[in-house]
Amino acid sequence: MTGQLHVRVAAKVNLSLRVGPTRSDGYHELATVFQALSLFDDLTARNAPAGELSLSFRGEGAGFLPTDETNLAIRAAKAMMERFERPDVGVELHIDKHIPVAGGMAGGSADAAAVLVACNELWQCGATPQELAKIGAGLGADVPFSLLGGTAVGTARGDRVTPIAAAGTYYWTLALAPYGLSTPAVFNHFDSLVPEPNHPQLEPELLHALESGDLDGVAAGLTNDLEPAVVELQPELGQTLACGRQAGALGAVISGSGPTCAFLSSTMRDAQRVADALSAVNGVKAVRTASGPVPGAVVVR
Ligand code: C5P
């Protein structure tokens, strides 16, 4: 059994996030397009004595994250032990974080996805990608996409994912806020603004634009039903979105439940120009550039 391995996992942005009614399980029905971006968390996983699960972090927001059983990464390792009935194993997890914490980019789900892949390999569980996606869906709605990566449509809670053959490369600028937003709080606020949402549907124009690599079409289709709720909770984000557009971004959107703002460009040079403009904006803590699509959680050894 290999003693140690390294898994790299990407952040996500939602190109379209359509939110529908609340389901009986309390989640909202979603129709979304995810893209995995080259902003990564790096997991090192080492075998540990039976029953021992430990977690440490370094990097972005590390000091604010719990390292006990409330962390999705530990819950992912436990889920693998339980599903594969492995009381004989343990794991030491260390995560180098670059994905913003509580930023709307699936950082916690990405880490859980990385842990599923690492434990599957370290403990030789032999789970198929479909089985990992099923275990992941039990942990969080974004985990199946974090496993898959690329560009994909998400339905149901966002956890039923189907890859799309998106043509071309998409260059992104990400404006990070100096605070996080709680996903349940944003969905609750959405409920108060939109008490009776329609069944969520993606625009066929966006899917066609993705398939043909038409970046202007993709930019025109960037949309997020949570945006009014997010901007009402943090009004300065409206200004951040406007500044990126003025700086030449083809399109701008709040990523997931925010507060990260994502800006689309057709070249890395343009994305960098948008980044330079945004770094001077009040309320922007840091700026990153990234490209997509990239793969989901992968073992890099
Ligand atoms: O699945 P995850 O733990 O990432 O979801 C966090 C929270 O976001 C949920 O508890 C719920 O409040 C909200 N959510 C939702 N509908 C979804 C996904 C998330 O209401 N489809």
PDB file of C-alpha atoms and ligand atoms in Angstrom:
ATOM      1  CA  MET A   1       0.000   0.000   0.000  1.00  0.00           C
ATOM      2  CA  THR A   2       1.476   3.404  -0.999  1.00  0.00           C
ATOM      3  CA  GLY A   3       2.248   5.434   2.125  1.00  0.00           C
ATOM      4  CA  GLN A   4       1.686   8.948   0.818  1.00  0.00           C
ATOM      5  CA  LEU A   5       0.167  10.724  -2.120  1.00  0.00           C
ATOM      6  CA  HIS A   6      -0.684  14.116  -3.461  1.00  0.00           C
ATOM      7  CA  VAL A   7      -4.037  15.149  -4.967  1.00  0.00           C
ATOM      8  CA  ARG A   8      -4.674  18.431  -6.732  1.00  0.00           C
ATOM      9  CA  VAL A   9      -8.208  19.810  -6.953  1.00  0.00           C
ATOM     10  CA  ALA A  10      -9.632  22.882  -8.693  1.00  0.00           C
ATOM     11  CA  ALA A  11     -11.946  25.723  -7.692  1.00  0.00           C
ATOM     12  CA  LYS A  12     -15.191  26.164  -9.620  1.00  0.00           C
ATOM     13  CA  VAL A  13     -17.148  29.032 -11.018  1.00  0.00           C
ATOM     14  CA  ASN A  14     -20.833  28.859 -12.023  1.00  0.00           C
ATOM     15  CA  LEU A  15     -21.307  30.333 -15.508  1.00  0.00           C
ATOM     16  CA  SER A  16     -25.052  30.118 -15.054  1.00  0.00           C
ATOM     17  CA  LEU A  17     -26.796  29.436 -11.748  1.00  0.00           C
ATOM     18  CA  ARG A  18     -30.568  29.163 -12.020  1.00  0.00           C
ATOM     19  CA  VAL A  19     -32.323  28.573  -8.717  1.00  0.00           C
ATOM     20  CA  GLY A  20     -35.731  26.939  -8.424  1.00  0.00           C
ATOM     21  CA  PRO A  21     -38.077  25.954  -5.616  1.00  0.00           C
ATOM     22  CA  THR A  22     -37.012  24.432  -2.319  1.00  0.00           C
ATOM     23  CA  ARG A  23     -37.206  20.630  -2.292  1.00  0.00           C
ATOM     24  CA  SER A  24     -38.532  18.479   0.513  1.00  0.00           C
ATOM     25  CA  ASP A  25     -34.910  17.919   1.710  1.00  0.00           C
ATOM     26  CA  GLY A  26     -34.459  21.702   2.188  1.00  0.00           C
ATOM     27  CA  TYR A  27     -32.155  22.111  -0.821  1.00  0.00           C
ATOM     28  CA  HIS A  28     -33.072  24.208  -3.833  1.00  0.00           C
ATOM     29  CA  GLU A  29     -33.603  22.712  -7.250  1.00  0.00           C
ATOM     30  CA  LEU A  30     -30.766  24.029  -9.438  1.00  0.00           C
ATOM     31  CA  ALA A  31     -29.812  24.169 -13.077  1.00  0.00           C
ATOM     32  CA  THR A  32     -26.218  25.286 -13.355  1.00  0.00           C
ATOM     33  CA  VAL A  33     -23.124  25.230 -15.550  1.00  0.00           C
ATOM     34  CA  PHE A  34     -19.899  24.691 -13.649  1.00  0.00           C
ATOM     35  CA  GLN A  35     -16.373  25.256 -14.871  1.00  0.00           C
ATOM     36  CA  ALA A  36     -13.250  24.107 -13.007  1.00  0.00           C
ATOM     37  CA  LEU A  37     -10.517  26.787 -12.907  1.00  0.00           C
ATOM     38  CA  SER A  38      -6.740  26.677 -12.465  1.00  0.00           C
ATOM     39  CA  LEU A  39      -6.898  27.810  -8.864  1.00  0.00           C
ATOM     40  CA  PHE A  40      -6.014  24.728  -6.846  1.00  0.00           C
ATOM     41  CA  ASP A  41      -5.925  23.248  -3.378  1.00  0.00           C
ATOM     42  CA  ASP A  42      -3.173  20.647  -2.876  1.00  0.00           C
ATOM     43  CA  LEU A  43      -3.768  17.710  -0.576  1.00  0.00           C
ATOM     44  CA  THR A  44      -1.049  15.487   0.847  1.00  0.00           C
ATOM     45  CA  ALA A  45      -2.483  12.304   2.377  1.00  0.00           C
ATOM     46  CA  ARG A  46      -0.423   9.835   4.431  1.00  0.00           C
ATOM     47  CA  ASN A  47      -1.454   6.509   5.876  1.00  0.00           C
ATOM     48  CA  ALA A  48      -1.908   6.673   9.649  1.00  0.00           C
ATOM     49  CA  PRO A  49      -2.630   4.066  12.342  1.00  0.00           C
ATOM     50  CA  ALA A  50      -6.081   2.439  12.301  1.00  0.00           C
ATOM     51  CA  GLY A  51      -8.902   4.827  13.195  1.00  0.00           C
ATOM     52  CA  GLU A  52      -6.703   7.953  13.269  1.00  0.00           C
ATOM     53  CA  LEU A  53      -7.943  10.857  11.133  1.00  0.00           C
ATOM     54  CA  SER A  54      -6.127  14.193  11.304  1.00  0.00           C
ATOM     55  CA  LEU A  55      -6.249  17.390   9.268  1.00  0.00           C
ATOM     56  CA  SER A  56      -4.065  20.483   8.974  1.00  0.00           C
ATOM     57  CA  PHE A  57      -4.092  23.484   6.649  1.00  0.00           C
ATOM     58  CA  ARG A  58      -1.674  26.015   5.279  1.00  0.00           C
ATOM     59  CA  GLY A  59      -2.399  29.047   3.078  1.00  0.00           C
ATOM     60  CA  GLU A  60      -5.575  30.948   2.174  1.00  0.00           C
ATOM     61  CA  GLY A  61      -7.845  31.306   5.240  1.00  0.00           C
ATOM     62  CA  ALA A  62      -6.090  28.399   6.993  1.00  0.00           C
ATOM     63  CA  GLY A  63      -6.432  29.863  10.493  1.00  0.00           C
ATOM     64  CA  PHE A  64     -10.237  30.075  10.195  1.00  0.00           C
ATOM     65  CA  LEU A  65     -10.963  26.495   9.272  1.00  0.00           C
ATOM     66  CA  PRO A  66     -12.009  23.803  11.736  1.00  0.00           C
ATOM     67  CA  THR A  67      -9.813  20.699  11.666  1.00  0.00           C
ATOM     68  CA  ASP A  68     -12.194  18.424  13.568  1.00  0.00           C
ATOM     69  CA  GLU A  69     -15.122  16.295  12.447  1.00  0.00           C
ATOM     70  CA  THR A  70     -17.101  19.366  11.421  1.00  0.00           C
ATOM     71  CA  ASN A  71     -14.721  19.761   8.467  1.00  0.00           C
ATOM     72  CA  LEU A  72     -15.972  18.184   5.247  1.00  0.00           C
ATOM     73  CA  ALA A  73     -12.481  16.778   4.570  1.00  0.00           C
ATOM     74  CA  ILE A  74     -12.570  14.656   7.736  1.00  0.00           C
ATOM     75  CA  ARG A  75     -16.167  13.671   6.990  1.00  0.00           C
ATOM     76  CA  ALA A  76     -15.063  12.547   3.515  1.00  0.00           C
ATOM     77  CA  ALA A  77     -12.383  10.265   5.002  1.00  0.00           C
ATOM     78  CA  LYS A  78     -14.916   8.838   7.489  1.00  0.00           C
ATOM     79  CA  ALA A  79     -17.437   8.270   4.701  1.00  0.00           C
ATOM     80  CA  MET A  80     -14.824   6.183   2.815  1.00  0.00           C
ATOM     81  CA  MET A  81     -13.988   4.142   5.949  1.00  0.00           C
ATOM     82  CA  GLU A  82     -17.659   3.445   6.554  1.00  0.00           C
ATOM     83  CA  ARG A  83     -18.654   2.740   2.957  1.00  0.00           C
ATOM     84  CA  PHE A  84     -15.762   0.305   2.440  1.00  0.00           C
ATOM     85  CA  GLU A  85     -15.896  -1.084   6.003  1.00  0.00           C
ATOM     86  CA  ARG A  86     -12.254  -0.291   6.762  1.00  0.00           C
ATOM     87  CA  PRO A  87     -11.654  -0.010  10.526  1.00  0.00           C
ATOM     88  CA  ASP A  88      -8.033  -1.018   9.764  1.00  0.00           C
ATOM     89  CA  VAL A  89      -7.078   2.320   8.116  1.00  0.00           C
ATOM     90  CA  GLY A  90      -6.316   5.907   9.148  1.00  0.00           C
ATOM     91  CA  VAL A  91      -5.087   9.014   7.329  1.00  0.00           C
ATOM     92  CA  GLU A  92      -3.169  12.212   7.976  1.00  0.00           C
ATOM     93  CA  LEU A  93      -4.406  15.006   5.698  1.00  0.00           C
ATOM     94  CA  HIS A  94      -2.575  18.243   4.958  1.00  0.00           C
ATOM     95  CA  ILE A  95      -4.137  20.811   2.625  1.00  0.00           C
ATOM     96  CA  ASP A  96      -2.317  23.713   1.042  1.00  0.00           C
ATOM     97  CA  LYS A  97      -5.179  26.138   0.364  1.00  0.00           C
ATOM     98  CA  HIS A  98      -5.389  28.581  -2.507  1.00  0.00           C
ATOM     99  CA  ILE A  99      -9.167  28.441  -3.083  1.00  0.00           C
ATOM    100  CA  PRO A 100     -10.842  31.216  -1.057  1.00  0.00           C
ATOM    101  CA  VAL A 101     -12.682  30.049   2.063  1.00  0.00           C
ATOM    102  CA  ALA A 102     -16.468  30.709   1.966  1.00  0.00           C
ATOM    103  CA  GLY A 103     -15.897  32.413  -1.392  1.00  0.00           C
ATOM    104  CA  GLY A 104     -18.507  30.691  -3.570  1.00  0.00           C
ATOM    105  CA  MET A 105     -15.822  28.659  -5.362  1.00  0.00           C
ATOM    106  CA  ALA A 106     -16.487  25.275  -3.710  1.00  0.00           C
ATOM    107  CA  GLY A 107     -13.309  25.279  -1.608  1.00  0.00           C
ATOM    108  CA  GLY A 108     -14.707  22.937   1.059  1.00  0.00           C
ATOM    109  CA  SER A 109     -16.267  20.642  -1.530  1.00  0.00           C
ATOM    110  CA  ALA A 110     -13.023  20.579  -3.512  1.00  0.00           C
ATOM    111  CA  ASP A 111     -11.100  19.463  -0.430  1.00  0.00           C
ATOM    112  CA  ALA A 112     -13.675  16.747   0.272  1.00  0.00           C
ATOM    113  CA  ALA A 113     -13.378  15.550  -3.334  1.00  0.00           C
ATOM    114  CA  ALA A 114      -9.574  15.425  -3.008  1.00  0.00           C
ATOM    115  CA  VAL A 115      -9.877  13.367   0.186  1.00  0.00           C
ATOM    116  CA  LEU A 116     -12.249  10.879  -1.489  1.00  0.00           C
ATOM    117  CA  VAL A 117      -9.776  10.375  -4.345  1.00  0.00           C
ATOM    118  CA  ALA A 118      -6.804  10.114  -1.953  1.00  0.00           C
ATOM    119  CA  CYS A 119      -8.436   7.599   0.403  1.00  0.00           C
ATOM    120  CA  ASN A 120      -9.689   5.515  -2.520  1.00  0.00           C
ATOM    121  CA  GLU A 121      -6.104   5.239  -3.777  1.00  0.00           C
ATOM    122  CA  LEU A 122      -4.248   4.975  -0.425  1.00  0.00           C
ATOM    123  CA  TRP A 123      -6.580   2.329   0.950  1.00  0.00           C
ATOM    124  CA  GLN A 124      -7.084   0.599  -2.416  1.00  0.00           C
ATOM    125  CA  CYS A 125     -10.876   0.703  -2.061  1.00  0.00           C
ATOM    126  CA  GLY A 126     -11.418   0.296  -5.826  1.00  0.00           C
ATOM    127  CA  ALA A 127     -14.351   2.727  -5.984  1.00  0.00           C
ATOM    128  CA  THR A 128     -15.410   3.760  -9.501  1.00  0.00           C
ATOM    129  CA  PRO A 129     -15.825   7.471 -10.351  1.00  0.00           C
ATOM    130  CA  GLN A 130     -19.615   6.929 -10.139  1.00  0.00           C
ATOM    131  CA  GLU A 131     -19.323   5.469  -6.632  1.00  0.00           C
ATOM    132  CA  LEU A 132     -17.112   8.346  -5.512  1.00  0.00           C
ATOM    133  CA  ALA A 133     -19.639  10.820  -6.950  1.00  0.00           C
ATOM    134  CA  LYS A 134     -22.419   9.117  -4.981  1.00  0.00           C
ATOM    135  CA  ILE A 135     -20.445   9.268  -1.725  1.00  0.00           C
ATOM    136  CA  GLY A 136     -19.523  12.872  -2.566  1.00  0.00           C
ATOM    137  CA  ALA A 137     -23.153  13.882  -3.134  1.00  0.00           C
ATOM    138  CA  GLY A 138     -23.878  12.706   0.414  1.00  0.00           C
ATOM    139  CA  LEU A 139     -21.257  15.159   1.690  1.00  0.00           C
ATOM    140  CA  GLY A 140     -22.179  18.295  -0.260  1.00  0.00           C
ATOM    141  CA  ALA A 141     -23.945  19.353  -3.447  1.00  0.00           C
ATOM    142  CA  ASP A 142     -20.750  20.599  -5.176  1.00  0.00           C
ATOM    143  CA  VAL A 143     -18.591  17.551  -4.413  1.00  0.00           C
ATOM    144  CA  PRO A 144     -19.564  15.502  -7.515  1.00  0.00           C
ATOM    145  CA  PHE A 145     -18.517  18.402  -9.771  1.00  0.00           C
ATOM    146  CA  SER A 146     -15.272  18.891  -7.835  1.00  0.00           C
ATOM    147  CA  LEU A 147     -14.474  15.231  -8.587  1.00  0.00           C
ATOM    148  CA  LEU A 148     -15.354  15.576 -12.270  1.00  0.00           C
ATOM    149  CA  GLY A 149     -13.941  18.999 -13.224  1.00  0.00           C
ATOM    150  CA  GLY A 150     -13.995  20.370 -16.783  1.00  0.00           C
ATOM    151  CA  THR A 151     -17.215  22.106 -17.791  1.00  0.00           C
ATOM    152  CA  ALA A 152     -20.464  20.433 -16.781  1.00  0.00           C
ATOM    153  CA  VAL A 153     -24.169  20.930 -16.291  1.00  0.00           C
ATOM    154  CA  GLY A 154     -25.460  20.340 -12.752  1.00  0.00           C
ATOM    155  CA  THR A 155     -29.110  19.570 -11.998  1.00  0.00           C
ATOM    156  CA  ALA A 156     -31.128  18.405  -8.963  1.00  0.00           C
ATOM    157  CA  ARG A 157     -29.206  19.945  -6.003  1.00  0.00           C
ATOM    158  CA  GLY A 158     -26.345  20.688  -8.436  1.00  0.00           C
ATOM    159  CA  ASP A 159     -25.008  17.232  -7.609  1.00  0.00           C
ATOM    160  CA  ARG A 160     -26.212  15.445 -10.754  1.00  0.00           C
ATOM    161  CA  VAL A 161     -23.458  16.368 -13.195  1.00  0.00           C
ATOM    162  CA  THR A 162     -23.106  15.831 -16.937  1.00  0.00           C
ATOM    163  CA  PRO A 163     -19.937  16.929 -18.773  1.00  0.00           C
ATOM    164  CA  ILE A 164     -20.215  19.390 -21.671  1.00  0.00           C
ATOM    165  CA  ALA A 165     -17.716  19.517 -24.534  1.00  0.00           C
ATOM    166  CA  ALA A 166     -16.870  23.213 -24.093  1.00  0.00           C
ATOM    167  CA  ALA A 167     -14.566  24.457 -26.859  1.00  0.00           C
ATOM    168  CA  GLY A 168     -11.667  26.819 -26.211  1.00  0.00           C
ATOM    169  CA  THR A 169      -9.986  28.230 -23.147  1.00  0.00           C
ATOM    170  CA  TYR A 170     -11.657  30.715 -20.828  1.00  0.00           C
ATOM    171  CA  TYR A 171      -9.549  33.273 -18.942  1.00  0.00           C
ATOM    172  CA  TRP A 172     -10.864  34.451 -15.609  1.00  0.00           C
ATOM    173  CA  THR A 173     -10.118  37.220 -13.164  1.00  0.00           C
ATOM    174  CA  LEU A 174     -11.342  36.612  -9.628  1.00  0.00           C
ATOM    175  CA  ALA A 175     -11.900  39.434  -7.168  1.00  0.00           C
ATOM    176  CA  LEU A 176     -11.735  38.064  -3.617  1.00  0.00           C
ATOM    177  CA  ALA A 177     -13.552  39.839  -0.793  1.00  0.00           C
ATOM    178  CA  PRO A 178     -12.122  40.356   2.717  1.00  0.00           C
ATOM    179  CA  TYR A 179     -15.029  38.318   4.202  1.00  0.00           C
ATOM    180  CA  GLY A 180     -16.890  35.103   3.394  1.00  0.00           C
ATOM    181  CA  LEU A 181     -20.616  34.574   2.845  1.00  0.00           C
ATOM    182  CA  SER A 182     -22.583  31.698   4.324  1.00  0.00           C
ATOM    183  CA  THR A 183     -24.220  29.682   1.553  1.00  0.00           C
ATOM    184  CA  PRO A 184     -27.372  28.896   3.611  1.00  0.00           C
ATOM    185  CA  ALA A 185     -27.704  32.618   4.509  1.00  0.00           C
ATOM    186  CA  VAL A 186     -27.552  33.576   0.821  1.00  0.00           C
ATOM    187  CA  PHE A 187     -30.138  30.936  -0.154  1.00  0.00           C
ATOM    188  CA  ASN A 188     -32.384  32.131   2.721  1.00  0.00           C
ATOM    189  CA  HIS A 189     -32.134  35.683   1.463  1.00  0.00           C
ATOM    190  CA  PHE A 190     -32.935  34.476  -2.051  1.00  0.00           C
ATOM    191  CA  ASP A 191     -36.093  32.852  -0.616  1.00  0.00           C
ATOM    192  CA  SER A 192     -37.198  36.134   0.893  1.00  0.00           C
ATOM    193  CA  LEU A 193     -36.624  37.984  -2.417  1.00  0.00           C
ATOM    194  CA  VAL A 194     -38.115  35.273  -4.659  1.00  0.00           C
ATOM    195  CA  PRO A 195     -40.798  33.411  -2.694  1.00  0.00           C
ATOM    196  CA  GLU A 196     -42.065  31.400  -5.686  1.00  0.00           C
ATOM    197  CA  PRO A 197     -39.226  30.703  -8.132  1.00  0.00           C
ATOM    198  CA  ASN A 198     -39.915  28.930 -11.417  1.00  0.00           C
ATOM    199  CA  HIS A 199     -38.500  25.530 -12.293  1.00  0.00           C
ATOM    200  CA  PRO A 200     -34.839  26.317 -13.112  1.00  0.00           C
ATOM    201  CA  GLN A 201     -33.753  26.096 -16.734  1.00  0.00           C
ATOM    202  CA  LEU A 202     -30.494  26.809 -18.526  1.00  0.00           C
ATOM    203  CA  GLU A 203     -30.470  28.982 -21.629  1.00  0.00           C
ATOM    204  CA  PRO A 204     -29.797  26.908 -24.773  1.00  0.00           C
ATOM    205  CA  GLU A 205     -27.847  29.936 -26.157  1.00  0.00           C
ATOM    206  CA  LEU A 206     -25.244  29.575 -23.396  1.00  0.00           C
ATOM    207  CA  LEU A 207     -24.815  25.853 -24.026  1.00  0.00           C
ATOM    208  CA  HIS A 208     -24.406  26.454 -27.775  1.00  0.00           C
ATOM    209  CA  ALA A 209     -21.903  29.241 -27.136  1.00  0.00           C
ATOM    210  CA  LEU A 210     -19.865  26.925 -24.884  1.00  0.00           C
ATOM    211  CA  GLU A 211     -19.896  24.115 -27.407  1.00  0.00           C
ATOM    212  CA  SER A 212     -18.744  26.408 -30.215  1.00  0.00           C
ATOM    213  CA  GLY A 213     -16.197  28.321 -28.098  1.00  0.00           C
ATOM    214  CA  ASP A 214     -18.034  31.612 -28.702  1.00  0.00           C
ATOM    215  CA  LEU A 215     -16.671  33.651 -25.790  1.00  0.00           C
ATOM    216  CA  ASP A 216     -18.874  36.682 -26.461  1.00  0.00           C
ATOM    217  CA  GLY A 217     -21.893  34.383 -26.381  1.00  0.00           C
ATOM    218  CA  VAL A 218     -20.692  32.797 -23.125  1.00  0.00           C
ATOM    219  CA  ALA A 219     -20.081  36.250 -21.623  1.00  0.00           C
ATOM    220  CA  ALA A 220     -23.605  37.334 -22.605  1.00  0.00           C
ATOM    221  CA  GLY A 221     -24.980  34.197 -20.937  1.00  0.00           C
ATOM    222  CA  LEU A 222     -23.199  34.608 -17.570  1.00  0.00           C
ATOM    223  CA  THR A 223     -25.971  34.742 -14.997  1.00  0.00           C
ATOM    224  CA  ASN A 224     -26.604  33.986 -11.339  1.00  0.00           C
ATOM    225  CA  ASP A 225     -30.070  34.008  -9.747  1.00  0.00           C
ATOM    226  CA  LEU A 226     -28.395  34.448  -6.337  1.00  0.00           C
ATOM    227  CA  GLU A 227     -26.749  37.707  -7.441  1.00  0.00           C
ATOM    228  CA  PRO A 228     -29.522  40.085  -6.224  1.00  0.00           C
ATOM    229  CA  ALA A 229     -29.488  38.381  -2.803  1.00  0.00           C
ATOM    230  CA  VAL A 230     -25.666  38.472  -2.601  1.00  0.00           C
ATOM    231  CA  VAL A 231     -25.472  42.121  -3.679  1.00  0.00           C
ATOM    232  CA  GLU A 232     -28.198  43.104  -1.221  1.00  0.00           C
ATOM    233  CA  LEU A 233     -26.191  41.443   1.574  1.00  0.00           C
ATOM    234  CA  GLN A 234     -22.942  43.101   0.413  1.00  0.00           C
ATOM    235  CA  PRO A 235     -23.817  46.125  -1.763  1.00  0.00           C
ATOM    236  CA  GLU A 236     -20.202  47.032  -2.647  1.00  0.00           C
ATOM    237  CA  LEU A 237     -20.038  43.856  -4.757  1.00  0.00           C
ATOM    238  CA  GLY A 238     -22.243  45.637  -7.309  1.00  0.00           C
ATOM    239  CA  GLN A 239     -19.462  48.167  -7.695  1.00  0.00           C
ATOM    240  CA  THR A 240     -16.794  45.456  -7.999  1.00  0.00           C
ATOM    241  CA  LEU A 241     -18.772  43.842 -10.844  1.00  0.00           C
ATOM    242  CA  ALA A 242     -19.166  47.235 -12.575  1.00  0.00           C
ATOM    243  CA  CYS A 243     -15.435  48.041 -12.228  1.00  0.00           C
ATOM    244  CA  GLY A 244     -14.396  44.764 -13.869  1.00  0.00           C
ATOM    245  CA  ARG A 245     -16.791  45.391 -16.746  1.00  0.00           C
ATOM    246  CA  GLN A 246     -15.429  48.920 -17.191  1.00  0.00           C
ATOM    247  CA  ALA A 247     -11.883  47.508 -17.178  1.00  0.00           C
ATOM    248  CA  GLY A 248     -12.751  45.511 -20.305  1.00  0.00           C
ATOM    249  CA  ALA A 249     -14.024  42.135 -19.057  1.00  0.00           C
ATOM    250  CA  LEU A 250     -16.336  40.465 -21.593  1.00  0.00           C
ATOM    251  CA  GLY A 251     -18.698  39.528 -18.759  1.00  0.00           C
ATOM    252  CA  ALA A 252     -18.973  39.467 -14.985  1.00  0.00           C
ATOM    253  CA  VAL A 253     -20.818  37.274 -12.503  1.00  0.00           C
ATOM    254  CA  ILE A 254     -20.911  36.461  -8.801  1.00  0.00           C
ATOM    255  CA  SER A 255     -19.420  32.997  -8.311  1.00  0.00           C
ATOM    256  CA  GLY A 256     -21.944  30.634  -6.673  1.00  0.00           C
ATOM    257  CA  SER A 257     -23.192  32.133  -3.406  1.00  0.00           C
ATOM    258  CA  GLY A 258     -20.391  34.741  -3.469  1.00  0.00           C
ATOM    259  CA  PRO A 259     -18.714  36.921  -2.488  1.00  0.00           C
ATOM    260  CA  THR A 260     -16.043  36.163  -5.136  1.00  0.00           C
ATOM    261  CA  CYS A 261     -16.705  38.060  -8.378  1.00  0.00           C
ATOM    262  CA  ALA A 262     -15.609  36.342 -11.601  1.00  0.00           C
ATOM    263  CA  PHE A 263     -14.758  38.172 -14.845  1.00  0.00           C
ATOM    264  CA  LEU A 264     -14.349  36.523 -18.242  1.00  0.00           C
ATOM    265  CA  SER A 265     -11.714  37.506 -20.826  1.00  0.00           C
ATOM    266  CA  SER A 266     -10.574  35.954 -24.087  1.00  0.00           C
ATOM    267  CA  THR A 267      -6.823  36.142 -23.356  1.00  0.00           C
ATOM    268  CA  MET A 268      -4.664  35.942 -20.235  1.00  0.00           C
ATOM    269  CA  ARG A 269      -3.314  39.394 -21.065  1.00  0.00           C
ATOM    270  CA  ASP A 270      -6.853  40.847 -20.932  1.00  0.00           C
ATOM    271  CA  ALA A 271      -7.565  38.938 -17.702  1.00  0.00           C
ATOM    272  CA  GLN A 272      -4.397  40.442 -16.202  1.00  0.00           C
ATOM    273  CA  ARG A 273      -5.475  43.940 -17.280  1.00  0.00           C
ATOM    274  CA  VAL A 274      -8.821  43.434 -15.520  1.00  0.00           C
ATOM    275  CA  ALA A 275      -6.924  42.135 -12.478  1.00  0.00           C
ATOM    276  CA  ASP A 276      -4.721  45.249 -12.394  1.00  0.00           C
ATOM    277  CA  ALA A 277      -7.794  47.508 -12.442  1.00  0.00           C
ATOM    278  CA  LEU A 278      -9.610  45.497  -9.762  1.00  0.00           C
ATOM    279  CA  SER A 279      -6.657  45.424  -7.394  1.00  0.00           C
ATOM    280  CA  ALA A 280      -7.193  49.164  -6.820  1.00  0.00           C
ATOM    281  CA  VAL A 281     -10.911  48.795  -6.013  1.00  0.00           C
ATOM    282  CA  ASN A 282     -12.174  49.323  -2.473  1.00  0.00           C
ATOM    283  CA  GLY A 283     -13.505  46.136  -0.920  1.00  0.00           C
ATOM    284  CA  VAL A 284     -11.325  43.832  -3.053  1.00  0.00           C
ATOM    285  CA  LYS A 285      -8.940  41.927  -0.778  1.00  0.00           C
ATOM    286  CA  ALA A 286      -6.982  40.129  -3.483  1.00  0.00           C
ATOM    287  CA  VAL A 287      -7.157  39.380  -7.180  1.00  0.00           C
ATOM    288  CA  ARG A 288      -6.324  36.122  -8.980  1.00  0.00           C
ATOM    289  CA  THR A 289      -6.213  35.108 -12.618  1.00  0.00           C
ATOM    290  CA  ALA A 290      -7.009  31.584 -13.761  1.00  0.00           C
ATOM    291  CA  SER A 291      -8.009  29.642 -16.852  1.00  0.00           C
ATOM    292  CA  GLY A 292     -10.511  26.896 -17.437  1.00  0.00           C
ATOM    293  CA  PRO A 293     -11.597  24.277 -17.974  1.00  0.00           C
ATOM    294  CA  VAL A 294      -9.155  22.104 -15.973  1.00  0.00           C
ATOM    295  CA  PRO A 295      -9.624  18.556 -14.604  1.00  0.00           C
ATOM    296  CA  GLY A 296     -11.280  17.692 -11.291  1.00  0.00           C
ATOM    297  CA  ALA A 297      -9.525  15.992  -8.357  1.00  0.00           C
ATOM    298  CA  VAL A 298      -6.471  14.107  -9.667  1.00  0.00           C
ATOM    299  CA  VAL A 299      -3.615  12.175  -8.100  1.00  0.00           C
ATOM    300  CA  VAL A 300      -0.337  13.888  -8.996  1.00  0.00           C
ATOM    301  CA  ARG A 301       1.939  11.800  -6.659  1.00  0.00           C
TER     302      ARG A 301
HETATM  303  O1  C5P B   1     -24.410  20.867  -0.011  1.00  0.00           O
HETATM  304  P1  C5P B   1     -23.731  21.991   0.714  1.00  0.00           P
HETATM  305  O2  C5P B   1     -23.440  21.649   2.143  1.00  0.00           O
HETATM  306  O3  C5P B   1     -22.561  22.565  -0.002  1.00  0.00           O
HETATM  307  O4  C5P B   1     -24.814  23.168   0.766  1.00  0.00           O
HETATM  308  C1  C5P B   1     -24.691  24.219   1.686  1.00  0.00           C
HETATM  309  C2  C5P B   1     -26.038  24.870   1.870  1.00  0.00           C
HETATM  310  O5  C5P B   1     -26.403  25.598   0.711  1.00  0.00           O
HETATM  311  C3  C5P B   1     -27.209  23.932   2.114  1.00  0.00           C
HETATM  312  O6  C5P B   1     -27.323  23.581   3.468  1.00  0.00           O
HETATM  313  C4  C5P B   1     -28.381  24.788   1.658  1.00  0.00           C
HETATM  314  O7  C5P B   1     -28.727  25.749   2.646  1.00  0.00           O
HETATM  315  C5  C5P B   1     -27.790  25.562   0.502  1.00  0.00           C
HETATM  316  N1  C5P B   1     -28.062  24.891  -0.792  1.00  0.00           N
HETATM  317  C6  C5P B   1     -29.358  24.880  -1.274  1.00  0.00           C
HETATM  318  N2  C5P B   1     -29.614  24.245  -2.460  1.00  0.00           N
HETATM  319  C7  C5P B   1     -28.634  23.669  -3.178  1.00  0.00           C
HETATM  320  C8  C5P B   1     -27.295  23.687  -2.705  1.00  0.00           C
HETATM  321  C9  C5P B   1     -27.043  24.313  -1.513  1.00  0.00           C
HETATM  322  O8  C5P B   1     -30.279  25.418  -0.648  1.00  0.00           O
HETATM  323  N3  C5P B   1     -28.951  23.049  -4.315  1.00  0.00           N
END
